[in-house]
Amino acid sequence: MAKELNTPIYKILIGDLKKQIDDGHYKKGDLLPSENELCKSYGTTRPTVRQALSELMRMGYIVRHHGKGSIVSEPKNGLGILSIKGSTAGVGKKNLRTQILIKTHKTTWPDDFPYELSAAQREAGCLYLSRLRYVNGLPTLYEETYITDIDLPRFTMHNLEKNSLFETLNKYHKVEIKEGEQKIWAVAADKAVSDLLSVKPGKPVLHMKRSMHTNKPNLIIYSFLYCNTEEYFIQDYF
């Protein structure tokens, strides 16, 4: 229990307990030391201990039962998929692997596309790709992306297995996200989605539709995403 200089005790306690849960010292269903035991171990007060335990509960690491104490729940990590920073915002590049299922290619818009398109968009066509993201080896995110094919020369040459879509658009094509809309709800996984995310058909998964307007007229990015939140919760900062 090394205590960094000026680090509040409750943050040290959070870090220590979180690490012990992540490392498997405490497993799902295990009971953490009592508040009194933690007070003695850390030389602190009950309100400080409760502050740390409340934060661990908010993070999804524990549940607290009156008369029983703090019980370890299924530990989860956050995915920053709600941000234009992309999935690595929540999990870090070293834990994230992207598999390109369908390479970026030029095509026409689907007849049943769920968003209204301008005449300029219809005429330009779109760039389409689909990707599957693995977090710590677990298939977690399946995403289909449509981008209006306006002023994006040689875009199909980019390697989006290794590089962020948004960073690539910005770095090589000066495209910036200005505003957008997100719709999120739970759906039952169909056969195709369940196979991709390795879940049982009919299992609830998170579904998101996004439309993102950019600094270039009519260049809009559309994203249709399915997420298995069994191991990870959705996280963003604002």
CSV table of C-alpha atoms in Angstrom, one decimal, residues 44-234:
chain,number,residue,atom,x,y,z
A,44,THR,CA,-8.3,6.3,7.9
A,45,THR,CA,-11.9,7.1,8.7
A,46,ARG,CA,-15.1,5.3,7.7
A,47,PRO,CA,-16.4,8.2,5.5
A,48,THR,CA,-13.1,8.0,3.5
A,49,VAL,CA,-13.6,4.2,3.1
A,50,ARG,CA,-17.2,4.7,2.1
A,51,GLN,CA,-16.2,7.3,-0.5
A,52,ALA,CA,-13.8,4.8,-2.1
A,53,LEU,CA,-16.3,2.0,-2.1
A,54,SER,CA,-19.0,4.2,-3.6
A,55,GLU,CA,-16.6,5.0,-6.5
A,56,LEU,CA,-15.8,1.4,-7.0
A,57,MET,CA,-19.5,0.7,-7.1
A,58,ARG,CA,-20.1,3.5,-9.6
A,59,MET,CA,-17.3,2.0,-11.8
A,60,GLY,CA,-19.1,-1.4,-11.8
A,61,TYR,CA,-16.5,-3.3,-9.7
A,62,ILE,CA,-18.6,-4.0,-6.7
A,63,VAL,CA,-22.1,-4.1,-5.4
A,64,ARG,CA,-22.9,-3.3,-1.8
A,65,HIS,CA,-25.5,-5.2,0.2
A,66,HIS,CA,-26.7,-4.0,3.6
A,67,GLY,CA,-25.7,-6.4,6.3
A,68,LYS,CA,-23.2,-8.3,4.0
A,69,GLY,CA,-20.7,-5.7,2.8
A,70,SER,CA,-19.0,-5.1,-0.5
A,71,ILE,CA,-19.2,-7.9,-3.1
A,72,VAL,CA,-17.1,-8.1,-6.2
A,73,SER,CA,-19.1,-7.9,-9.4
A,74,GLU,CA,-18.0,-8.7,-12.9
A,75,PRO,CA,-15.2,-6.1,-13.5
A,76,LYS,CA,-15.7,-4.0,-16.6
A,77,ASN,CA,-13.8,-1.3,-18.5
A,78,GLY,CA,-15.2,1.6,-20.4
A,79,LEU,CA,-15.3,2.0,-24.1
A,80,GLY,CA,-15.1,5.5,-25.5
A,81,ILE,CA,-17.2,4.9,-28.6
A,82,LEU,CA,-19.5,7.8,-28.1
A,83,SER,CA,-16.6,10.2,-28.7
A,84,ILE,CA,-15.1,11.0,-32.1
A,85,LYS,CA,-11.8,10.1,-30.5
A,86,GLY,CA,-12.9,6.5,-31.2
A,87,SER,CA,-12.8,3.3,-29.3
A,88,THR,CA,-9.2,3.7,-28.2
A,89,ALA,CA,-10.3,6.5,-25.9
A,90,GLY,CA,-11.6,3.9,-23.5
A,91,VAL,CA,-9.4,0.9,-23.9
A,92,GLY,CA,-6.0,2.0,-25.3
A,93,LYS,CA,-4.4,1.0,-28.6
A,94,LYS,CA,-2.5,-1.9,-27.1
A,95,ASN,CA,-5.7,-3.7,-26.1
A,96,LEU,CA,-7.7,-3.0,-29.3
A,97,ARG,CA,-7.4,-4.9,-32.6
A,98,THR,CA,-9.4,-4.0,-35.7
A,99,GLN,CA,-10.3,-6.6,-38.3
A,100,ILE,CA,-11.5,-5.2,-41.7
A,101,LEU,CA,-14.4,-7.4,-42.8
A,102,ILE,CA,-15.2,-5.5,-46.0
A,103,LYS,CA,-12.4,-3.2,-47.3
A,104,THR,CA,-13.2,0.4,-48.1
A,105,HIS,CA,-14.7,0.7,-51.6
A,106,LYS,CA,-16.7,3.1,-53.6
A,107,THR,CA,-20.4,2.1,-54.1
A,108,THR,CA,-23.9,3.5,-54.4
A,109,TRP,CA,-26.1,4.3,-51.4
A,110,PRO,CA,-28.4,1.5,-50.3
A,111,ASP,CA,-32.0,1.9,-51.5
A,112,ASP,CA,-33.2,1.5,-47.9
A,113,PHE,CA,-30.7,3.9,-46.3
A,114,PRO,CA,-32.2,5.2,-43.1
A,115,TYR,CA,-31.1,8.8,-43.5
A,116,GLU,CA,-32.3,11.4,-45.9
A,117,LEU,CA,-29.6,12.2,-48.5
A,118,SER,CA,-29.2,15.4,-50.5
A,119,ALA,CA,-29.1,15.3,-54.3
A,120,ALA,CA,-25.3,16.0,-54.1
A,121,GLN,CA,-24.8,13.0,-51.9
A,122,ARG,CA,-26.8,10.8,-54.1
A,123,GLU,CA,-24.8,11.8,-57.1
A,124,ALA,CA,-21.4,11.5,-55.4
A,125,GLY,CA,-22.1,8.0,-54.0
A,126,CYS,CA,-20.4,6.7,-50.9
A,127,LEU,CA,-17.4,4.9,-49.5
A,128,TYR,CA,-18.3,1.8,-47.5
A,129,LEU,CA,-16.4,-0.4,-45.1
A,130,SER,CA,-17.2,-2.7,-42.2
A,131,ARG,CA,-15.0,-3.5,-39.2
A,132,LEU,CA,-14.9,-5.8,-36.2
A,133,ARG,CA,-13.1,-4.6,-33.1
A,134,TYR,CA,-11.6,-7.0,-30.6
A,135,VAL,CA,-10.9,-5.7,-27.0
A,136,ASN,CA,-8.5,-7.9,-25.2
A,137,GLY,CA,-9.2,-10.7,-27.7
A,138,LEU,CA,-13.0,-10.4,-27.3
A,139,PRO,CA,-15.1,-9.4,-30.3
A,140,THR,CA,-16.9,-6.3,-28.9
A,141,LEU,CA,-17.8,-3.8,-31.6
A,142,TYR,CA,-19.2,-4.4,-35.1
A,143,GLU,CA,-19.4,-1.3,-37.2
A,144,GLU,CA,-20.6,-0.4,-40.8
A,145,THR,CA,-19.5,3.0,-42.1
A,146,TYR,CA,-20.7,5.0,-45.0
A,147,ILE,CA,-18.9,8.2,-46.0
A,148,THR,CA,-20.1,10.6,-48.8
A,149,ASP,CA,-17.5,10.3,-51.5
A,150,ILE,CA,-16.7,14.0,-51.9
A,151,ASP,CA,-13.1,15.3,-52.0
A,152,LEU,CA,-11.6,12.1,-50.7
A,153,PRO,CA,-9.0,11.1,-53.3
A,154,ARG,CA,-7.3,7.7,-52.8
A,155,PHE,CA,-9.1,7.2,-49.6
A,156,THR,CA,-9.5,3.5,-50.3
A,157,MET,CA,-5.7,3.2,-50.0
A,158,HIS,CA,-5.6,3.9,-46.3
A,159,ASN,CA,-5.0,1.2,-43.8
A,160,LEU,CA,-7.8,1.4,-41.3
A,161,GLU,CA,-6.8,-1.7,-39.4
A,162,LYS,CA,-3.9,0.2,-37.9
A,163,ASN,CA,-5.1,3.7,-38.0
A,164,SER,CA,-8.2,5.7,-36.6
A,165,LEU,CA,-10.8,6.6,-39.2
A,166,PHE,CA,-11.3,10.1,-37.8
A,167,GLU,CA,-7.5,10.7,-37.5
A,168,THR,CA,-7.0,9.6,-41.1
A,169,LEU,CA,-9.8,11.8,-42.4
A,170,ASN,CA,-8.3,14.8,-40.5
A,171,LYS,CA,-4.6,14.2,-41.2
A,172,TYR,CA,-4.8,13.4,-44.9
A,173,HIS,CA,-8.1,15.0,-46.1
A,174,LYS,CA,-8.5,17.9,-43.7
A,175,VAL,CA,-12.0,16.6,-42.6
A,176,GLU,CA,-13.2,17.7,-39.2
A,177,ILE,CA,-16.3,16.6,-37.4
A,178,LYS,CA,-18.4,19.7,-36.6
A,179,GLU,CA,-21.7,18.2,-35.2
A,180,GLY,CA,-23.7,15.1,-35.2
A,181,GLU,CA,-26.6,13.0,-33.9
A,182,GLN,CA,-26.5,9.6,-32.1
A,183,LYS,CA,-29.4,7.2,-31.6
A,184,ILE,CA,-28.9,4.4,-29.1
A,185,TRP,CA,-31.0,1.5,-28.1
A,186,ALA,CA,-30.9,-2.2,-27.2
A,187,VAL,CA,-31.8,-4.8,-29.9
A,188,ALA,CA,-31.9,-8.6,-30.0
A,189,ALA,CA,-28.9,-9.9,-31.8
A,190,ASP,CA,-29.8,-11.6,-35.1
A,191,LYS,CA,-27.8,-14.5,-36.5
A,192,ALA,CA,-25.3,-12.4,-38.4
A,193,VAL,CA,-24.5,-10.1,-35.4
A,194,SER,CA,-24.5,-12.9,-32.9
A,195,ASP,CA,-21.9,-14.8,-35.0
A,196,LEU,CA,-19.7,-11.7,-35.3
A,197,LEU,CA,-19.9,-10.9,-31.6
A,198,SER,CA,-19.9,-14.5,-30.3
A,199,VAL,CA,-23.1,-14.1,-28.4
A,200,LYS,CA,-26.3,-16.2,-28.4
A,201,PRO,CA,-28.9,-15.2,-31.0
A,202,GLY,CA,-31.5,-13.0,-29.4
A,203,LYS,CA,-29.1,-11.7,-26.7
A,204,PRO,CA,-29.6,-8.0,-26.1
A,205,VAL,CA,-26.8,-5.9,-27.7
A,206,LEU,CA,-26.4,-2.1,-27.9
A,207,HIS,CA,-27.2,-0.7,-31.3
A,208,MET,CA,-26.1,2.8,-32.3
A,209,LYS,CA,-26.8,4.9,-35.4
A,210,ARG,CA,-24.7,8.0,-35.9
A,211,SER,CA,-24.6,10.8,-38.5
A,212,MET,CA,-21.7,13.2,-38.3
A,213,HIS,CA,-21.5,16.4,-40.3
A,214,THR,CA,-18.1,17.7,-41.2
A,215,ASN,CA,-16.4,21.0,-42.3
A,216,LYS,CA,-17.0,20.0,-46.0
A,217,PRO,CA,-20.5,20.5,-47.5
A,218,ASN,CA,-22.4,17.2,-48.0
A,219,LEU,CA,-19.5,15.2,-46.7
A,220,ILE,CA,-21.3,13.3,-43.9
A,221,ILE,CA,-20.2,10.2,-42.1
A,222,TYR,CA,-22.8,7.6,-41.1
A,223,SER,CA,-22.0,4.8,-38.6
A,224,PHE,CA,-24.1,1.8,-37.7
A,225,LEU,CA,-22.7,0.0,-34.7
A,226,TYR,CA,-23.4,-3.1,-32.6
A,227,CYS,CA,-21.7,-3.5,-29.2
A,228,ASN,CA,-21.5,-6.4,-26.9
A,229,THR,CA,-21.5,-4.8,-23.4
A,230,GLU,CA,-21.2,-8.0,-21.5
A,231,GLU,CA,-17.6,-7.2,-20.5
A,232,TYR,CA,-17.5,-3.4,-21.1
A,233,PHE,CA,-19.7,-0.5,-20.4
A,234,ILE,CA,-20.0,2.6,-22.7
